[in-house]
Amino acid sequence: MLEIKFVRQNLSEVEKSLSTRGDTADLETFKNCDAARRKTLLEIEDLRHRRNVVSDQIADMKKKGEDAESLVLEMREVSARIKELDKSLSENEEIIRNIIMGLPNIPHESVPVGKNESDNPLLKQIGKPPEFDFEPKPHWELGEKLGILDFERASKITGARFPLYLGMGSRLERALINFMLDIHTTEHGYKEILPPFIVNRQTMTGTGQLPKFEEDLFKLEGLEYFLIPTAEVPVTNIHQAEVLNEDQLPIRYTAYTPCFRSEAGSYGKDTRGLIRQHQFNKVELVKFSKPETSYDELESLLDNAEIILKRLELPYQVITLCTGDIGFSAAKTYDIEVWMPAQGVYREISSCSNFEDFQARRANIRFKRKGKKGTELVHTLNGSGLAVGRTFAAILENYQQADGSVIIPQALRSYMGGVEKIS
RNA sequence: GGAGAGGUGGCCGAGCGGCUGAAGGCCCUGCUCUCGAAAAGCAGUAUUCUGCCAAAAGCGGAAUCGUGGGUUCGAAUCCCACCCUCUCCGCCA
């Protein structure tokens, strides 16, 4: 969420930034309601001030045994008037809140302006796509033939877009999770977290999924609880409504969780395979930093995620999301895309973002500088490190052999009990 | 699910209609003392909104004692509802 004062004082800048995102908002209503709110507030505070002063008088008079009846009667009316004004105030505040909560973050100045994903500039390409002397198969075919993935039975159990891993498939998924967590905790200084997979409405609002994107979430029936769409949500909210000490920062957390997404509006897209599922596994990286270092932290976060692909020797590229493609809460985002030979394209496998103080303001996460008065909002960041299901798919496709078997990447073998190949 | 206890500032904890934005303590910051440190002493130290101001500083006002309502001239304090935590019982991986 943006600061109300900032929006008020920079209406045209906010409007401009909205349009580079291809988004709009009713800033006219905001302007009117905000002005009305402040006018009402002034009046209310005036009345309340009067009431406070007179109430003291009444107390004094009563103590002295004097008759305060006329003042009491007068204040009765003042209180009634305050109540009236309060109502119109909270109505205005509700409207303002709705508009403010629906405003996306303002992209950082380094974010390229663009309309959509085709305008995302390429930052770098690492590794060479493997060359096959046969037609590379898609991972769902390989997986089903090897008996390590079974989409048909999964749909029997639940429905479309749910994964069922079996045997060495389950083992590979678990190996990847451990591999990623181990690197981030022992080499990159992240603390491992295992959070709840179900969160409440406030938590979802804190990171920006609510109120705008409720349809993307799975909600528990009859409860104000939601399945998490990413570990970002519970992990960022660990410090919800807290004041951190300057010397605690930066805080780095990593967490494995399953992720649940309704994928509303993506019917017909990536219907086959592990790319787009209602449930998938992900290892997430989350950081809390001081404002002045958050962009350095974003670069190192990207590094930390890239390392996984480098160790697995998977070819990938990194792009910078342009203003038209960047997410609602983010000020800047890098996407890491892994090479998928069967489709001959790079597919997103990680998204690394700096949210600056956008989430911190919603979730009320602040810090105190040593020797300084007051508090400041922290900057929050997160990135996938990595999406496990998509990594699984990438390994199958990039390491496939002519006979349909799959070689296990060197770095992963110790996590696979020494297995070198799935066949 | 049943019974009870409780939710107060960065932390601990008092208060149970007006003198309480909140005692006392801790933490932290500055100063005194010291060669320095510790100890001790003194002082300071919540947040949000808002008015004056171009802005900052400053000064003024309002709000905030789990959340939302209510009673009252006046609520941390009384009433109602809800949320959360803890203890005991039951059930259970």
Short mmCIF file of C-alpha atoms (C1' of nucleotides) in Angstrom, two decimals:
data_model
loop_
_atom_site.label_atom_id
_atom_site.label_comp_id
_atom_site.label_asym_id
_atom_site.label_seq_id
_atom_site.Cartn_x
_atom_site.Cartn_y
_atom_site.Cartn_z
CA MET A 1 0.00 0.00 0.00
CA LEU A 2 1.15 3.50 -0.75
CA GLU A 3 1.18 6.16 1.91
CA ILE A 4 -1.99 8.22 1.80
CA LYS A 5 -0.06 11.43 2.23
CA PHE A 6 2.14 10.50 -0.70
CA VAL A 7 -0.83 9.77 -2.94
CA ARG A 8 -2.47 13.05 -1.93
CA GLN A 9 0.64 15.08 -2.72
CA ASN A 10 1.60 13.19 -5.87
CA LEU A 11 -1.67 12.44 -7.57
CA SER A 12 -0.38 12.95 -11.07
CA GLU A 13 2.72 10.86 -10.47
CA VAL A 14 0.59 8.03 -9.11
CA GLU A 15 -1.69 8.30 -12.09
CA LYS A 16 1.27 8.20 -14.46
CA SER A 17 2.77 5.17 -12.75
CA LEU A 18 -0.59 3.44 -12.90
CA SER A 19 -0.82 3.98 -16.61
CA THR A 20 2.65 2.53 -17.23
CA ARG A 21 1.32 -0.58 -15.55
CA GLY A 22 -1.73 -0.50 -17.74
CA ASP A 23 -3.85 -0.04 -14.64
CA THR A 24 -6.35 2.58 -13.52
CA ALA A 25 -7.96 3.74 -10.30
CA ASP A 26 -10.59 6.20 -9.25
CA LEU A 27 -8.23 8.88 -8.02
CA GLU A 28 -10.87 11.57 -8.47
CA THR A 29 -13.02 9.91 -5.82
CA PHE A 30 -9.98 9.51 -3.66
CA LYS A 31 -9.24 13.21 -3.93
CA ASN A 32 -12.78 14.21 -3.01
CA CYS A 33 -13.18 11.77 -0.16
CA ASP A 34 -9.79 12.62 1.23
CA ALA A 35 -10.61 16.32 1.27
CA ALA A 36 -14.01 15.62 2.79
CA ARG A 37 -12.46 13.36 5.38
CA ARG A 38 -10.01 15.96 6.53
CA LYS A 39 -12.69 18.59 6.74
CA THR A 40 -14.88 16.36 8.88
CA LEU A 41 -11.93 15.31 10.98
CA LEU A 42 -11.15 18.92 11.76
CA GLU A 43 -14.67 19.51 12.94
CA ILE A 44 -14.74 16.34 15.02
CA GLU A 45 -11.44 17.07 16.68
CA ASP A 46 -12.65 20.53 17.50
CA LEU A 47 -15.77 19.21 19.14
CA ARG A 48 -13.88 16.56 20.99
CA HIS A 49 -11.44 19.12 22.25
CA ARG A 50 -14.32 21.14 23.59
CA ARG A 51 -15.84 18.10 25.22
CA ASN A 52 -12.54 17.20 26.86
CA VAL A 53 -12.16 20.68 28.30
CA VAL A 54 -15.74 20.94 29.52
CA SER A 55 -15.69 17.44 30.97
CA ASP A 56 -12.81 18.50 33.15
CA GLN A 57 -14.84 21.52 34.22
CA ILE A 58 -17.77 19.31 35.09
CA ALA A 59 -15.55 17.10 37.18
CA ASP A 60 -14.24 20.17 39.00
CA MET A 61 -17.68 21.57 39.64
CA LYS A 62 -19.01 18.28 40.91
CA LYS A 63 -16.11 17.98 43.27
CA LYS A 64 -16.99 21.37 44.68
CA GLY A 65 -20.63 20.38 44.88
CA GLU A 66 -21.72 22.88 42.23
CA ASP A 67 -24.51 22.29 39.77
CA ALA A 68 -23.17 21.35 36.31
CA GLU A 69 -26.45 20.33 34.79
CA SER A 70 -26.50 22.91 31.98
CA LEU A 71 -22.99 21.92 30.86
CA VAL A 72 -23.92 18.27 30.98
CA LEU A 73 -26.91 18.94 28.77
CA GLU A 74 -24.81 20.91 26.34
CA MET A 75 -22.18 18.17 26.14
CA ARG A 76 -24.87 15.62 25.56
CA GLU A 77 -25.63 17.43 22.33
CA VAL A 78 -21.99 17.81 21.42
CA SER A 79 -21.52 14.07 21.85
CA ALA A 80 -24.49 13.35 19.65
CA ARG A 81 -23.06 15.61 16.98
CA ILE A 82 -19.68 13.88 17.21
CA LYS A 83 -21.35 10.54 16.73
CA GLU A 84 -23.08 11.78 13.61
CA LEU A 85 -19.87 13.15 12.12
CA ASP A 86 -18.02 9.98 13.08
CA LYS A 87 -20.34 8.02 10.90
CA SER A 88 -19.71 10.10 7.82
CA LEU A 89 -16.01 10.05 8.62
CA SER A 90 -15.80 6.29 8.72
CA GLU A 91 -17.79 6.03 5.52
CA ASN A 92 -15.25 8.23 3.80
CA GLU A 93 -12.39 6.32 5.33
CA GLU A 94 -13.82 3.08 4.04
CA ILE A 95 -13.93 4.45 0.49
CA ILE A 96 -10.42 5.84 0.76
CA ARG A 97 -9.14 2.57 2.16
CA ASN A 98 -10.67 0.60 -0.65
CA ILE A 99 -9.03 2.79 -3.25
CA ILE A 100 -5.65 2.84 -1.51
CA MET A 101 -5.61 -0.92 -0.96
CA GLY A 102 -6.31 -1.39 -4.64
CA LEU A 103 -3.40 0.77 -5.77
CA PRO A 104 -0.36 -1.17 -6.96
CA ASN A 105 3.18 -0.28 -5.97
CA ILE A 106 5.10 2.32 -7.93
CA PRO A 107 7.81 0.71 -10.04
CA HIS A 108 11.40 1.64 -9.24
CA GLU A 109 12.99 4.11 -11.63
CA SER A 110 15.23 1.38 -13.02
CA VAL A 111 12.24 -0.67 -14.17
CA PRO A 112 11.83 -0.49 -17.95
CA VAL A 113 8.56 0.87 -19.26
CA GLY A 114 6.65 -1.63 -21.35
CA LYS A 115 3.22 -2.93 -22.20
CA ASN A 116 3.48 -6.65 -21.48
CA GLU A 117 5.81 -9.61 -21.15
CA SER A 118 7.15 -9.15 -24.68
CA ASP A 119 8.76 -5.90 -23.50
CA ASN A 120 10.75 -7.54 -20.69
CA PRO A 121 14.43 -6.96 -21.46
CA LEU A 122 16.84 -9.87 -21.24
CA LEU A 123 19.44 -9.37 -18.52
CA LYS A 124 21.60 -12.44 -19.08
CA GLN A 125 21.68 -15.97 -20.39
CA ILE A 126 23.62 -18.64 -18.54
CA GLY A 127 24.45 -22.11 -19.82
CA LYS A 128 23.84 -23.62 -23.22
CA PRO A 129 20.67 -25.50 -24.11
CA PRO A 130 21.57 -29.17 -24.55
CA GLU A 131 21.64 -30.60 -28.05
CA PHE A 132 19.79 -33.82 -28.71
CA ASP A 133 20.22 -36.19 -31.63
CA PHE A 134 16.60 -37.17 -31.13
CA GLU A 135 13.33 -35.35 -30.61
CA PRO A 136 13.27 -34.28 -26.92
CA LYS A 137 10.10 -35.33 -25.14
CA PRO A 138 8.04 -33.18 -22.81
CA HIS A 139 8.49 -33.96 -19.11
CA TRP A 140 4.96 -35.31 -18.66
CA GLU A 141 5.59 -37.99 -21.22
CA LEU A 142 8.96 -38.88 -19.72
CA GLY A 143 7.53 -38.87 -16.22
CA GLU A 144 4.59 -41.06 -17.04
CA LYS A 145 6.71 -43.53 -18.99
CA LEU A 146 9.18 -43.75 -16.11
CA GLY A 147 6.31 -44.30 -13.70
CA ILE A 148 7.32 -41.31 -11.54
CA LEU A 149 4.42 -39.01 -12.48
CA ASP A 150 0.76 -39.99 -12.82
CA PHE A 151 -1.58 -37.20 -13.82
CA GLU A 152 -4.49 -39.48 -14.58
CA ARG A 153 -4.63 -40.98 -11.14
CA ALA A 154 -4.07 -37.55 -9.60
CA SER A 155 -7.21 -36.30 -11.31
CA LYS A 156 -9.07 -39.32 -9.99
CA ILE A 157 -8.00 -38.46 -6.47
CA THR A 158 -8.69 -34.76 -6.71
CA GLY A 159 -9.13 -33.26 -10.17
CA ALA A 160 -7.20 -31.61 -12.94
CA ARG A 161 -3.96 -29.77 -12.22
CA PHE A 162 -2.85 -31.82 -9.23
CA PRO A 163 0.42 -33.73 -9.23
CA LEU A 164 1.00 -37.31 -8.14
CA TYR A 165 4.65 -38.29 -7.78
CA LEU A 166 5.63 -41.90 -7.33
CA GLY A 167 8.80 -43.80 -6.44
CA MET A 168 11.92 -42.06 -7.69
CA GLY A 169 9.73 -39.13 -8.66
CA SER A 170 8.79 -38.49 -5.04
CA ARG A 171 12.39 -39.03 -4.12
CA LEU A 172 13.60 -36.51 -6.69
CA GLU A 173 11.10 -33.89 -5.53
CA ARG A 174 12.16 -34.38 -1.91
CA ALA A 175 15.84 -34.33 -2.90
CA LEU A 176 15.35 -31.01 -4.63
CA ILE A 177 13.67 -29.49 -1.59
CA ASN A 178 16.50 -30.58 0.70
CA PHE A 179 19.16 -29.56 -1.79
CA MET A 180 17.75 -26.06 -2.08
CA LEU A 181 17.17 -25.58 1.65
CA ASP A 182 20.65 -26.82 2.49
CA ILE A 183 22.34 -24.38 0.12
CA HIS A 184 20.34 -21.41 1.31
CA THR A 185 20.79 -22.17 5.00
CA THR A 186 24.42 -23.25 5.02
CA GLU A 187 25.87 -21.12 2.23
CA HIS A 188 23.64 -18.05 1.98
CA GLY A 189 22.82 -17.39 5.63
CA TYR A 190 19.07 -17.90 5.56
CA LYS A 191 17.22 -19.23 8.58
CA GLU A 192 14.94 -22.15 7.81
CA ILE A 193 11.25 -21.66 8.53
CA LEU A 194 8.37 -24.12 8.42
CA PRO A 195 5.25 -21.95 8.58
CA PRO A 196 1.51 -22.67 8.64
CA PHE A 197 0.09 -23.47 5.22
CA ILE A 198 -3.23 -21.84 6.08
CA VAL A 199 -3.43 -18.16 6.98
CA ASN A 200 -6.05 -15.60 7.95
CA ARG A 201 -7.38 -12.61 6.05
CA GLN A 202 -5.13 -10.05 7.66
CA THR A 203 -2.03 -11.99 6.74
CA MET A 204 -3.19 -12.27 3.14
CA THR A 205 -3.82 -8.53 3.12
CA GLY A 206 -0.39 -7.81 4.57
CA THR A 207 1.46 -9.18 1.57
CA GLY A 208 -1.04 -7.83 -0.97
CA GLN A 209 -3.00 -10.91 -2.12
CA LEU A 210 -6.12 -9.41 -0.59
CA PRO A 211 -8.41 -7.66 -1.10
CA LYS A 212 -7.80 -7.53 -4.83
CA PHE A 213 -6.97 -11.12 -5.75
CA GLU A 214 -9.30 -13.26 -3.66
CA GLU A 215 -10.39 -15.28 -6.69
CA ASP A 216 -6.85 -16.59 -7.11
CA LEU A 217 -6.93 -18.16 -3.65
CA PHE A 218 -8.41 -21.28 -2.14
CA LYS A 219 -10.59 -20.30 0.80
CA LEU A 220 -11.71 -22.67 3.52
CA GLU A 221 -15.44 -23.01 3.63
CA GLY A 222 -17.09 -21.19 6.50
CA LEU A 223 -13.83 -19.75 7.78
CA GLU A 224 -11.81 -16.66 7.06
CA TYR A 225 -8.83 -18.88 6.32
CA PHE A 226 -6.97 -19.35 3.07
CA LEU A 227 -4.48 -21.85 1.68
CA ILE A 228 -1.20 -20.08 1.04
CA PRO A 229 -0.34 -19.39 -2.60
CA THR A 230 3.34 -19.00 -1.65
CA ALA A 231 5.49 -19.13 1.50
CA GLU A 232 5.99 -15.40 1.02
CA VAL A 233 2.65 -14.88 2.75
CA PRO A 234 3.17 -16.60 6.12
CA VAL A 235 6.90 -15.88 6.26
CA THR A 236 6.71 -12.14 5.52
CA ASN A 237 3.94 -11.88 8.11
CA ILE A 238 6.08 -13.41 10.82
CA HIS A 239 6.99 -9.86 11.81
CA GLN A 240 3.56 -8.37 11.23
CA ALA A 241 2.98 -5.41 13.59
CA GLU A 242 6.45 -5.63 15.05
CA VAL A 243 9.15 -3.05 15.60
CA LEU A 244 12.51 -4.61 14.80
CA ASN A 245 15.88 -3.38 15.96
CA GLU A 246 18.18 -1.92 13.36
CA ASP A 247 20.88 -4.44 14.18
CA GLN A 248 18.54 -7.36 13.48
CA LEU A 249 18.45 -6.36 9.82
CA PRO A 250 18.74 -7.76 7.29
CA ILE A 251 16.69 -10.80 8.24
CA ARG A 252 16.83 -13.71 5.80
CA TYR A 253 14.36 -16.59 5.92
CA THR A 254 13.95 -19.59 3.67
CA ALA A 255 10.98 -21.90 3.75
CA TYR A 256 9.73 -24.91 1.93
CA THR A 257 5.94 -25.04 1.55
CA PRO A 258 3.40 -26.42 -0.82
CA CYS A 259 1.61 -23.61 -2.67
CA PHE A 260 -2.05 -23.55 -3.61
CA ARG A 261 -3.43 -21.46 -6.44
CA SER A 262 -6.86 -21.54 -7.97
CA GLU A 263 -5.40 -20.48 -11.33
CA ALA A 264 -8.64 -18.76 -12.14
CA GLY A 265 -8.48 -17.32 -15.60
CA SER A 266 -5.73 -19.61 -16.82
CA TYR A 267 -7.97 -22.34 -18.20
CA GLY A 268 -6.46 -23.80 -21.29
CA LYS A 269 -2.95 -22.59 -20.48
CA ASP A 270 -0.25 -25.17 -19.81
CA THR A 271 -2.85 -27.85 -19.25
CA ARG A 272 -0.31 -30.64 -19.41
CA GLY A 273 2.52 -31.39 -17.07
CA LEU A 274 3.89 -29.76 -13.97
CA ILE A 275 4.07 -26.19 -15.18
CA ARG A 276 0.74 -24.90 -13.90
CA GLN A 277 -0.76 -26.83 -11.00
CA HIS A 278 -3.23 -26.02 -8.26
CA GLN A 279 -0.72 -27.45 -5.81
CA PHE A 280 3.04 -27.29 -6.14
CA ASN A 281 6.12 -27.22 -3.96
CA LYS A 282 8.36 -24.23 -3.63
CA VAL A 283 11.37 -23.17 -1.61
CA GLU A 284 11.05 -19.47 -0.93
CA LEU A 285 13.53 -16.79 0.09
CA VAL A 286 12.30 -13.84 2.14
CA LYS A 287 14.24 -10.83 3.34
CA PHE A 288 13.60 -7.84 5.58
CA SER A 289 16.07 -5.03 5.02
CA LYS A 290 16.78 -1.41 5.69
CA PRO A 291 15.58 0.85 2.87
CA GLU A 292 19.05 1.96 1.83
CA THR A 293 20.28 -1.59 1.19
CA SER A 294 17.18 -3.23 -0.25
CA TYR A 295 18.32 -3.07 -3.86
CA ASP A 296 21.65 -4.66 -2.96
CA GLU A 297 19.66 -7.33 -1.18
CA LEU A 298 17.61 -7.86 -4.32
CA GLU A 299 20.76 -8.50 -6.34
CA SER A 300 22.08 -11.01 -3.81
CA LEU A 301 18.67 -12.65 -3.60
CA LEU A 302 18.77 -13.16 -7.35
CA ASP A 303 22.28 -14.62 -7.01
CA ASN A 304 21.09 -17.00 -4.31
CA ALA A 305 18.33 -18.29 -6.55
CA GLU A 306 20.57 -18.54 -9.61
CA ILE A 307 23.08 -20.67 -7.71
CA ILE A 308 20.58 -23.51 -7.59
CA LEU A 309 20.29 -23.62 -11.36
CA LYS A 310 24.04 -23.30 -11.78
CA ARG A 311 24.65 -26.25 -9.47
CA LEU A 312 22.04 -28.28 -11.30
CA GLU A 313 23.65 -27.22 -14.55
CA LEU A 314 20.38 -26.13 -16.07
CA PRO A 315 20.48 -23.42 -18.74
CA TYR A 316 18.53 -20.31 -17.84
CA GLN A 317 18.06 -16.64 -18.51
CA VAL A 318 17.16 -13.68 -16.35
CA ILE A 319 14.79 -10.94 -17.43
CA THR A 320 13.72 -7.71 -15.82
CA LEU A 321 9.98 -7.33 -15.69
CA CYS A 322 8.75 -4.18 -17.36
CA THR A 323 6.11 -1.89 -15.89
CA GLY A 324 3.34 -3.63 -17.77
CA ASP A 325 4.23 -7.09 -16.46
CA ILE A 326 5.40 -6.46 -12.90
CA GLY A 327 3.26 -7.75 -10.03
CA PHE A 328 0.86 -5.67 -7.96
CA SER A 329 3.02 -5.32 -4.83
CA ALA A 330 6.46 -5.23 -6.41
CA ALA A 331 8.64 -2.20 -7.11
CA LYS A 332 11.10 -4.26 -9.13
CA THR A 333 11.17 -7.89 -10.23
CA TYR A 334 13.63 -10.20 -11.93
CA ASP A 335 12.33 -13.43 -13.38
CA ILE A 336 14.58 -16.41 -13.81
CA GLU A 337 13.51 -18.63 -16.69
CA VAL A 338 14.79 -22.14 -17.20
CA TRP A 339 15.27 -23.77 -20.56
CA MET A 340 12.57 -26.32 -21.47
CA PRO A 341 13.83 -28.30 -24.49
CA ALA A 342 10.56 -29.97 -25.50
CA GLN A 343 8.79 -26.64 -25.97
CA GLY A 344 11.99 -24.88 -26.96
CA VAL A 345 11.32 -21.98 -24.63
CA TYR A 346 12.52 -20.50 -21.36
CA ARG A 347 9.90 -20.84 -18.61
CA GLU A 348 9.68 -18.89 -15.36
CA ILE A 349 11.12 -20.81 -12.45
CA SER A 350 11.74 -17.97 -10.02
CA SER A 351 10.54 -14.45 -9.44
CA CYS A 352 12.68 -12.18 -7.27
CA SER A 353 11.15 -8.92 -6.11
CA ASN A 354 11.77 -5.90 -3.96
CA PHE A 355 8.52 -4.63 -2.51
CA GLU A 356 10.19 -1.70 -0.79
CA ASP A 357 7.81 -0.56 1.97
CA PHE A 358 4.61 -1.56 0.16
CA GLN A 359 4.05 -4.77 2.11
CA ALA A 360 5.63 -3.41 5.27
CA ARG A 361 3.06 -0.62 5.40
CA ARG A 362 0.21 -3.06 4.99
CA ALA A 363 1.60 -5.53 7.48
CA ASN A 364 2.95 -2.78 9.75
CA ILE A 365 6.53 -4.03 9.91
CA ARG A 366 8.86 -1.36 11.20
CA PHE A 367 12.32 -0.93 12.64
CA LYS A 368 14.04 1.47 14.96
CA ARG A 369 17.36 3.08 14.22
CA LYS A 370 19.88 3.21 17.04
CA GLY A 371 19.87 6.57 18.76
CA LYS A 372 17.10 7.94 16.59
CA LYS A 373 13.56 8.82 17.48
CA GLY A 374 10.62 7.13 15.85
CA THR A 375 10.35 4.15 13.58
CA GLU A 376 10.64 3.46 9.87
CA LEU A 377 9.09 0.85 7.67
CA VAL A 378 11.39 -1.98 6.60
CA HIS A 379 11.73 -3.08 3.00
CA THR A 380 10.61 -6.61 2.21
CA LEU A 381 11.86 -8.84 -0.58
CA ASN A 382 11.28 -12.34 -1.72
CA GLY A 383 12.03 -14.77 -4.45
CA SER A 384 11.61 -18.38 -5.32
CA GLY A 385 14.66 -20.41 -4.67
CA LEU A 386 13.20 -22.29 -6.61
CA ALA A 387 9.83 -23.55 -7.74
CA VAL A 388 10.42 -27.25 -7.13
CA GLY A 389 7.90 -28.76 -9.55
CA ARG A 390 9.22 -26.69 -12.43
CA THR A 391 12.79 -27.61 -11.50
CA PHE A 392 11.73 -31.26 -11.57
CA ALA A 393 10.25 -30.75 -15.03
CA ALA A 394 13.38 -28.96 -16.25
CA ILE A 395 15.63 -31.77 -15.03
CA LEU A 396 13.53 -34.37 -16.80
CA GLU A 397 13.58 -32.51 -20.08
CA ASN A 398 17.19 -31.32 -20.05
CA TYR A 399 18.70 -34.56 -18.77
CA GLN A 400 16.65 -36.97 -20.85
CA GLN A 401 18.33 -39.70 -22.87
CA ALA A 402 17.31 -41.24 -26.16
CA ASP A 403 15.86 -44.27 -24.36
CA GLY A 404 13.61 -42.10 -22.18
CA SER A 405 15.74 -42.42 -19.07
CA VAL A 406 16.86 -39.38 -17.12
CA ILE A 407 20.33 -38.70 -15.73
CA ILE A 408 20.39 -37.19 -12.23
CA PRO A 409 22.45 -33.98 -12.07
CA GLN A 410 25.76 -34.53 -10.31
CA ALA A 411 25.02 -32.09 -7.51
CA LEU A 412 21.83 -33.92 -6.61
CA ARG A 413 23.10 -37.47 -6.42
CA SER A 414 24.05 -37.42 -2.76
CA TYR A 415 20.45 -36.38 -2.07
CA MET A 416 19.22 -39.31 -4.17
CA GLY A 417 21.08 -41.98 -2.25
CA GLY A 418 23.64 -42.16 -4.99
CA VAL A 419 21.17 -42.84 -7.78
CA GLU A 420 22.64 -41.59 -11.07
CA LYS A 421 19.82 -42.28 -13.43
CA ILE A 422 16.09 -42.91 -13.42
CA SER A 423 15.05 -45.52 -15.94
"C1'" G B 1 -16.09 -29.77 22.60
"C1'" G B 2 -16.63 -28.49 28.44
"C1'" A B 3 -14.69 -25.41 32.79
"C1'" G B 4 -11.64 -21.47 34.42
"C1'" A B 5 -7.87 -17.37 33.98
"C1'" G B 6 -6.16 -13.51 31.10
"C1'" G B 7 -5.03 -9.88 26.83
"C1'" U B 8 -2.09 -2.51 29.05
"C1'" G B 9 3.92 1.04 25.83
"C1'" G B 10 10.18 -2.08 22.55
"C1'" C B 11 9.80 -5.72 27.03
"C1'" C B 12 7.90 -6.80 32.21
"C1'" G B 13 4.06 -4.92 35.06
"C1'" A B 14 0.45 -1.46 38.17
"C1'" G B 15 -4.16 0.72 37.53
"C1'" C B 16 -10.46 -1.07 37.51
"C1'" G B 17 -15.27 5.88 35.93
"C1'" G B 18 -12.55 12.28 35.83
"C1'" C B 19 -6.04 14.21 38.99
"C1'" U B 20 -3.74 8.11 33.75
"C1'" G B 21 -0.79 8.56 27.49
"C1'" A B 22 -0.91 5.63 31.34
"C1'" A B 23 2.84 4.36 38.25
"C1'" G B 24 7.23 1.30 38.94
"C1'" G B 25 11.00 -1.55 36.61
"C1'" C B 26 13.94 -3.21 32.30
"C1'" C B 27 16.03 -1.98 27.56
"C1'" C B 28 17.96 2.04 24.80
"C1'" U B 29 20.21 7.26 24.26
"C1'" G B 30 22.78 11.48 26.35
"C1'" C B 31 25.27 13.69 30.49
"C1'" U B 32 27.97 13.47 35.42
"C1'" C B 33 31.63 10.54 37.86
"C1'" U B 34 36.23 7.49 35.89
"C1'" C B 35 42.72 6.85 32.86
"C1'" G B 36 38.83 3.76 30.72
"C1'" A B 37 34.94 0.37 31.86
"C1'" A B 38 31.50 -1.30 35.47
"C1'" A B 39 28.57 0.58 39.32
"C1'" A B 40 26.00 4.84 40.87
"C1'" G B 41 23.44 9.52 39.89
"C1'" C B 42 20.71 12.90 36.58
"C1'" A B 43 17.89 13.56 32.16
"C1'" G B 44 15.43 11.75 27.90
"C1'" U B 45 12.78 7.78 25.51
"C1'" A B 46 5.25 5.09 22.30
"C1'" U B 47 2.55 5.26 17.83
"C1'" U B 48 -0.90 7.12 14.27
"C1'" C B 49 -3.78 10.97 12.30
"C1'" U B 50 -4.30 16.15 11.97
"C1'" G B 51 -3.84 22.09 12.04
"C1'" C B 52 -0.33 26.26 11.29
"C1'" C B 53 4.15 25.77 7.59
"C1'" A B 54 6.41 25.30 0.56
"C1'" A B 55 8.91 21.65 3.55
"C1'" A B 56 11.69 20.35 7.83
"C1'" A B 57 12.02 21.86 12.66
"C1'" G B 58 8.75 23.69 16.05
"C1'" C B 59 4.21 24.58 18.39
"C1'" G B 60 -1.12 23.13 18.89
"C1'" G B 61 -5.22 19.41 18.58
"C1'" A B 62 -7.31 14.37 18.30
"C1'" A B 63 -7.02 9.22 18.77
"C1'" U B 64 -4.90 4.66 20.53
"C1'" C B 65 -4.69 0.05 27.06
"C1'" G B 66 -6.95 -7.39 21.94
"C1'" U B 67 -11.18 -5.91 18.04
"C1'" G B 68 -16.04 -3.86 17.26
"C1'" G B 69 -20.35 -1.85 19.47
"C1'" G B 70 -23.02 0.25 23.90
"C1'" U B 71 -23.78 3.16 28.67
"C1'" U B 72 -21.98 8.18 30.38
"C1'" C B 73 -20.96 15.17 30.23
"C1'" G B 74 -16.49 11.91 30.64
"C1'" A B 75 -14.23 4.82 29.73
"C1'" A B 76 -7.84 1.30 30.09
"C1'" U B 77 -11.60 1.18 34.05
"C1'" C B 78 -18.86 -0.47 33.54
"C1'" C B 79 -22.08 -3.56 29.80
"C1'" C B 80 -22.52 -6.67 25.16
"C1'" A B 81 -20.45 -9.41 21.04
"C1'" C B 82 -16.27 -11.32 18.73
"C1'" C B 83 -10.95 -12.69 18.33
"C1'" C B 84 -6.61 -14.51 20.60
"C1'" U B 85 -3.44 -16.71 24.61
"C1'" C B 86 -2.82 -19.81 28.93
"C1'" U B 87 -4.45 -23.82 32.59
"C1'" C B 88 -7.50 -28.15 33.59
"C1'" C B 89 -10.94 -32.01 31.53
"C1'" G B 90 -12.50 -34.69 27.07
"C1'" C B 91 -11.09 -36.26 22.04
"C1'" C B 92 -6.99 -37.17 18.81
"C1'" A B 93 -1.92 -37.72 14.86
#
